[in-house]
XYZ file of C-alpha atoms in Angstrom:
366
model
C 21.277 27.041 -3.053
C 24.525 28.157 -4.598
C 27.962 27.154 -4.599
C 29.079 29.466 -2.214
C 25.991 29.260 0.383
C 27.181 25.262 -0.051
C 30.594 26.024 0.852
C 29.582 28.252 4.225
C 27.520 25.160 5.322
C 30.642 22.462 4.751
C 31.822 20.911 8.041
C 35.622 19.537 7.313
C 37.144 17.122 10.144
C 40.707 17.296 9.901
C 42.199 14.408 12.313
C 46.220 14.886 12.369
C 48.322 13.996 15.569
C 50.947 16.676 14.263
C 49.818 20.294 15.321
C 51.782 21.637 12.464
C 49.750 19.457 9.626
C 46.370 20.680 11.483
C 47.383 24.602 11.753
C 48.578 24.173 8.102
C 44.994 22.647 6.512
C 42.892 24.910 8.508
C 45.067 27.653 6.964
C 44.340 26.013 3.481
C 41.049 25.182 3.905
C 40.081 28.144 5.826
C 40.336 30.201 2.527
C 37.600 28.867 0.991
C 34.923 29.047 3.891
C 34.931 25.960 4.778
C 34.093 25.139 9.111
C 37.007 22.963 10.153
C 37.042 20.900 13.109
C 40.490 19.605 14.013
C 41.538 16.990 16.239
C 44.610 14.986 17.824
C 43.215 12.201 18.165
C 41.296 9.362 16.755
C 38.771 8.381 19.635
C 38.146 11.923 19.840
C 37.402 12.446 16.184
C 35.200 9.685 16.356
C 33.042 10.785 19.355
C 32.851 14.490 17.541
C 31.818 12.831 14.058
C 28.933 10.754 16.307
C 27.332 13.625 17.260
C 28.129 15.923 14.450
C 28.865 14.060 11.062
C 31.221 16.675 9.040
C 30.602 16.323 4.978
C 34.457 15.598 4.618
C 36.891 13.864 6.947
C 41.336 14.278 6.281
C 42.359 11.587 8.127
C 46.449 11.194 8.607
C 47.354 7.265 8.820
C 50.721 7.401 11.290
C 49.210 8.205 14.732
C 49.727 7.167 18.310
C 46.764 4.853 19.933
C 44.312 4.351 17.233
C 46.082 4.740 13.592
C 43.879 6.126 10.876
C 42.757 2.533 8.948
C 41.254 1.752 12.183
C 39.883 5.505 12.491
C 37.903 4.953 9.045
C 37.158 1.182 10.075
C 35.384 2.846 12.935
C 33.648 5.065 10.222
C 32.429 2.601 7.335
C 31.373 0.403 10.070
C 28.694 3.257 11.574
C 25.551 3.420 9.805
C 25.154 7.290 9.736
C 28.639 7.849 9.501
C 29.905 4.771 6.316
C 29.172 7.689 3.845
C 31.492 10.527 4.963
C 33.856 10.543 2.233
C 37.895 10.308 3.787
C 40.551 11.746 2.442
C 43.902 10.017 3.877
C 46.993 12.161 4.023
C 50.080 10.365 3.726
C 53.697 10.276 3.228
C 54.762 10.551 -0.545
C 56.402 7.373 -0.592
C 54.077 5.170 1.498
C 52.670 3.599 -1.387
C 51.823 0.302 0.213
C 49.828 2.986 3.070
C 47.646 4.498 -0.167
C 46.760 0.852 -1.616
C 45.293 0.048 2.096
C 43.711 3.137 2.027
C 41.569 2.312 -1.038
C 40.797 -0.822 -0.069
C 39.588 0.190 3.643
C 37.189 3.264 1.808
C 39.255 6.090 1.331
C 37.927 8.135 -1.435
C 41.224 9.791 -1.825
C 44.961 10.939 -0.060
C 46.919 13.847 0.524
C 50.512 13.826 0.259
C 52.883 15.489 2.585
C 54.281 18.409 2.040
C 51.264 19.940 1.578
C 50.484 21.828 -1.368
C 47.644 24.518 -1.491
C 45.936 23.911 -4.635
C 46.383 20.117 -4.285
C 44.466 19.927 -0.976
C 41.972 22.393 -2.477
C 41.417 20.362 -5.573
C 41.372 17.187 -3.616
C 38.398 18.566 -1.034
C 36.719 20.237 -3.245
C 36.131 17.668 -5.934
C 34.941 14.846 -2.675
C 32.596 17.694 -1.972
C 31.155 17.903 -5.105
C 30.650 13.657 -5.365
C 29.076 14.305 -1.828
C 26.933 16.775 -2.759
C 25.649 15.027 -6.411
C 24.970 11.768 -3.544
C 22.943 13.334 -1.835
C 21.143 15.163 -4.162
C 20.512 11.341 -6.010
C 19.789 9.967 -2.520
C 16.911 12.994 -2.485
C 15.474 12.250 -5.477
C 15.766 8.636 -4.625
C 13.397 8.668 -1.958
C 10.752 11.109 -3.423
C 10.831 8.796 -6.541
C 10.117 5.757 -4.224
C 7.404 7.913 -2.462
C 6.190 8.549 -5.705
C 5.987 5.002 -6.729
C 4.188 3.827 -3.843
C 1.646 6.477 -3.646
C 1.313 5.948 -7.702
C 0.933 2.302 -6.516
C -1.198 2.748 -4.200
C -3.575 4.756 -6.504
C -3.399 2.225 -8.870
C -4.321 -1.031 -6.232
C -7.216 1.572 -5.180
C -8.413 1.824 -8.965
C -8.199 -1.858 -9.686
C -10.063 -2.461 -6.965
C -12.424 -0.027 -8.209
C -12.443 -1.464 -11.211
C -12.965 -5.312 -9.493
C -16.008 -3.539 -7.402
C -17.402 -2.233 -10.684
C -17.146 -5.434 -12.982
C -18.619 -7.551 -9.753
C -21.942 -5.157 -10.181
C -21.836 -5.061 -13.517
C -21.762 -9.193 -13.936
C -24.498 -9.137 -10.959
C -26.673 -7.253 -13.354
C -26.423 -9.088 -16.423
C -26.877 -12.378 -14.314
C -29.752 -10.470 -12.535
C -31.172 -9.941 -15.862
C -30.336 -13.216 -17.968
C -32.108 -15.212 -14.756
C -34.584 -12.922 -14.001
C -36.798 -12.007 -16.658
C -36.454 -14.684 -18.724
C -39.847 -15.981 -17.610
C -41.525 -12.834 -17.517
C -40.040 -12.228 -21.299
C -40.970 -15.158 -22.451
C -44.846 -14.655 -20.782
C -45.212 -11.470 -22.580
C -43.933 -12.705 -25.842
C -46.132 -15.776 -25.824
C -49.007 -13.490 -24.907
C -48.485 -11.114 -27.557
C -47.735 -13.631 -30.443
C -51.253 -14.988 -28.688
C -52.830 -11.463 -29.033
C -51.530 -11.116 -32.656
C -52.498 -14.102 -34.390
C -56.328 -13.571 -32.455
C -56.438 -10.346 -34.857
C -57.779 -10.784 -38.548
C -55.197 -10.462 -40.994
C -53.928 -7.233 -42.621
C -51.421 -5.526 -44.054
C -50.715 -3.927 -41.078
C -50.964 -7.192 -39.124
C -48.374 -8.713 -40.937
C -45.849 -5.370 -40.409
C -46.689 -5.703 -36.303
C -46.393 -9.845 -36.450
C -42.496 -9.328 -38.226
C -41.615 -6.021 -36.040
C -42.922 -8.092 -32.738
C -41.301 -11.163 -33.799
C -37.683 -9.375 -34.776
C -38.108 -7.409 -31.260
C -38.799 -10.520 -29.320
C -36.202 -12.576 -31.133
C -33.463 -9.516 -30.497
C -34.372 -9.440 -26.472
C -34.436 -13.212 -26.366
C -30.449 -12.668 -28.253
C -29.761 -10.205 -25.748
C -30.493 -12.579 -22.546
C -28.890 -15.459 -24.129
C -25.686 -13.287 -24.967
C -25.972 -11.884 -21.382
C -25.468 -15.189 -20.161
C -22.304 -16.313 -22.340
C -20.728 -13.448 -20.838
C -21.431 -14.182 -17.396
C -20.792 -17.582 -17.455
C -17.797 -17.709 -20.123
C -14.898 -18.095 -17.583
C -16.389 -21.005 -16.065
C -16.920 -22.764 -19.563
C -14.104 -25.926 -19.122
C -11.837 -26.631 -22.045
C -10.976 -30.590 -21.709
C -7.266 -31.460 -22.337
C -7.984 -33.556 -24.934
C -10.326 -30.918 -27.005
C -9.519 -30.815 -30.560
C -11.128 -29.720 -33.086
C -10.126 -29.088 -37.086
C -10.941 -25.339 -38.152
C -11.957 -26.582 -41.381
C -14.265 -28.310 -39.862
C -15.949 -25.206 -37.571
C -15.353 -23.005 -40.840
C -17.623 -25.235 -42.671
C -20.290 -25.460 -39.775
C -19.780 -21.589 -39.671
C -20.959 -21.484 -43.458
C -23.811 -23.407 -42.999
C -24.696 -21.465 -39.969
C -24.833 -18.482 -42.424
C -26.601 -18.891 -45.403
C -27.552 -15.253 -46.605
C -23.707 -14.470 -46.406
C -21.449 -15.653 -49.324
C -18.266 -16.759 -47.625
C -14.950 -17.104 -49.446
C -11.617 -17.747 -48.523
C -8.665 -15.613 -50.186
C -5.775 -17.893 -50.948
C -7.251 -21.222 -49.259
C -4.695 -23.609 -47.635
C -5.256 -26.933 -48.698
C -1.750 -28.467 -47.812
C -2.969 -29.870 -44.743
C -5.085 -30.391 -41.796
C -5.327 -27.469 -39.371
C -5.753 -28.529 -35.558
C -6.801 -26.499 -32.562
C -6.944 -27.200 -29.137
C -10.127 -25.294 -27.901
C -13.825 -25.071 -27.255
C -15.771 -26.035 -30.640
C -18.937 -23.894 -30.023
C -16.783 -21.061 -28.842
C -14.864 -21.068 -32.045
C -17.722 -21.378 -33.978
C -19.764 -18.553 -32.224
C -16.534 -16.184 -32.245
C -16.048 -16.828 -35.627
C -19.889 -16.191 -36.808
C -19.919 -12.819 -34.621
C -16.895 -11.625 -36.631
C -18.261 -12.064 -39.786
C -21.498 -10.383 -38.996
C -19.060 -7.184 -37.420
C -17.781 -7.208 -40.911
C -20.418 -7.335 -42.904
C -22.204 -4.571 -40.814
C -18.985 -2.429 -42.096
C -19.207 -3.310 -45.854
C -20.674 -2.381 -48.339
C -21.370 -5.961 -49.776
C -23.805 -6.962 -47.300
C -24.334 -10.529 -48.592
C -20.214 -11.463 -49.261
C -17.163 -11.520 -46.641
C -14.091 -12.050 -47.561
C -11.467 -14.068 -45.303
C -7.430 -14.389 -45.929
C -5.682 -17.337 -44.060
C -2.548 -16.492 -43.084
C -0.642 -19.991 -42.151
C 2.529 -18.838 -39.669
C 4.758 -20.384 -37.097
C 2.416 -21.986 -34.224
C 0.029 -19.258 -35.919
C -2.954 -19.293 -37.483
C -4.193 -15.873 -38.725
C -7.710 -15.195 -39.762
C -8.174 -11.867 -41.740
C -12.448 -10.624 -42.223
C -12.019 -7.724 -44.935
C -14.041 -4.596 -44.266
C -14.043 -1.637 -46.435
C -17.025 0.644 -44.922
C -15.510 1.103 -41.456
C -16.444 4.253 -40.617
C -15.307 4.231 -36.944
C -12.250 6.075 -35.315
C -9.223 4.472 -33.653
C -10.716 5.705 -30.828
C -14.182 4.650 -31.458
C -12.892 1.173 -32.565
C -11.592 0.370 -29.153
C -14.458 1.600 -26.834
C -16.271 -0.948 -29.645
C -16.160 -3.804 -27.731
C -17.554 -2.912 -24.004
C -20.633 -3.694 -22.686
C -21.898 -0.199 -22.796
C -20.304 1.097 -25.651
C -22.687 3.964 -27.329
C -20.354 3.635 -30.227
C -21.660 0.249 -31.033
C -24.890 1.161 -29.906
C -25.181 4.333 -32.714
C -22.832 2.365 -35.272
C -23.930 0.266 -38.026
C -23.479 -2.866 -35.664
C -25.999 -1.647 -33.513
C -28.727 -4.372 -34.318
C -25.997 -7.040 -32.960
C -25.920 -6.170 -29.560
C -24.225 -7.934 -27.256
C -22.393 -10.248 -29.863
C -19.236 -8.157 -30.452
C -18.923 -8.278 -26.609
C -19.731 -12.068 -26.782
C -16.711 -12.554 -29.310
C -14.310 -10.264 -27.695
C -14.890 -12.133 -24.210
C -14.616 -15.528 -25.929
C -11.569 -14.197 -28.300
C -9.956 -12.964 -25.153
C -10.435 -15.011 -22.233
C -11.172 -18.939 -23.870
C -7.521 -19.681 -25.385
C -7.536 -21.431 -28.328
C -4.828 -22.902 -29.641
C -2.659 -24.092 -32.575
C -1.868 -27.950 -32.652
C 1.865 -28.963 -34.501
């Protein structure tokens, strides 16, 4: 809408108990399109705003009955009506009249004897701050409708997301219970099978590709289950363990893989507060992510980084290979980056570490 379609649509109260003043506004006003309503009386303007709240109210102060502090009183005190701005007009030298003005609500105040341009100025600049207030007010309340229906979606999604991970645990529960027997029938029945047969070359390839497969769905179950049951593993309050001590029992654990450390810290004694076998396991799954990404499959590297209430463990790769993208899709359950990657004969682990990494706090003892 433009300026001037604005100005057709302004409704200006003019409340004066001098018919003079009121025939010499409307004049004024009337010039720039503006719809005047013009009144005597207080009560009266009052009972008019009620039912049809103008955009700008001139209120003069000195009148008979009901003065015009009391007439904006009236007006700040009314819900619909508080934000009608109110211009008073006054005397020139009332200046005590102008400071109570202020402090009552007036937005601003038109001296007597009127002067054209003033009073034009004057109303037109309230009009503007009226308009720009109610455009905000506007854009207020679609932003807040925004927000809650953005809100909304997002409860609606989490749930989603809550419905999801509830199946999604039911199924690796359902699996880790459920066919462990039955696994562990058809593996003893097919080592059984397998040693029955007379040994060959071939044997000997179907005994190690039987074995690895069993041993990898036995991994899988067991893996399954860590994740299940991983936020109801309890950390005692009085768990603490030295990582020296789990980084040694992590070396031992893995033999084929030559372990060093990159500028060791041997100053002192590093204490965590944390599960032991979690910060073992976590720590054994990272350095088998690594060396699936590097092209010195028997070595990993690690740099200690000794900070403030921080301990920082660094596993050099240099065979990555994987997107940004890629890397973080890495570490869900049904990744088919993982799956396709050169990880892929880990399975679940890298899940098993995230969880642990991410959910079982462990940490740093002054």
């Amino acid at each position: 809408m433009s300026k001037e379609e604005k100005l057709k649509k302004v409704n200006i109260m003019i409340v004066d108990d001098i018919p003079d003043n009121l025939s010499i506004l409307q004049e004024i006003l009337y010039i720039k399109g503006y719809r005047i309503l013009a009144f005597t009386r207080g009560m009266m303007a009052l009972n008019a705003a009620r039912n049809n709240p103008p955009d700008l109210i001139l209120l003069d102060i000195k009148m008979p009955e009901m003065d015009g502090f009391e007439v904006c009183e009236h007006l700040k005190a009314d819900p619909i009506l508080k934000d009608i701005p109110v211009i008073f007009i006054s005397a020139l030298n009332d200046i005590a009249d102008k400071v109570k003005a202020f402090a009552i609500g007036g937005m601003d105040y038109i001296t007597k004897p009127f002067q054209s341009e003033e009073v034009q100025s004057r109303v037109e600049n309230q009009l503007k701050i009226r308009f720009l207030q109610k455009e905000l007010s506007v854009q207020n309340e679609n932003l807040e409708r925004l927000v809650e229906k953005r809100t909304a979606q997002l409860i609606n999604a989490y749930k989603r997301l809550k419905e999801l991970d509830q199946i999604k645990s039911g199924f690796l529960k359902m699996i880790s219970h459920e066919i462990r027997t039955p696994i562990n029938g058809v593996l003893g029945i097919g080592e059984l099978i397998i040693n029955q047969c007379a040994d060959s070359e071939d044997i000997r390839l179907y005994r190690d590709l039987f074995q690895k497969s069993g041993d990898r769905l036995l991994d899988l179950i067991e893996n399954a289950t860590i994740i299940i049951n991983l936020d109801q593993i309890p950390i005692k309050k009085d768990a603490i363990v030295s990582f020296f001590s789990v980084f040694n029992s992590v070396i031992s654990s893995l033999p084929k893989i030559l372990i060093t450390i990159e500028q060791p810290i041997v100053s002192k004694i590093i204490w965590l507060h944390g599960n032991q076998e979690l910060l073992k396991k976590s720590l054994e799954i990272m350095i088998l992510i690594a060396n699936c990404f590097s092209c010195k499959k028997h070595a990993a590297s690690i740099t200690l980084v000794d900070e403030e209430k921080l301990l920082r463990v660094r596993i050099d790769v240099d065979n990555l290979l994987l997107s940004d993208e890629q890397v973080d899709s890495f570490f869900e359950i049904g990744s088919t980056v993982r799956s396709t990657s050169a990880a892929e004969l880990l399975g679940l682990l890298p899940v098993v570490a995230h969880k642990i990494i991410g959910s079982a706090p462990i940490n740093r003892i002054e």
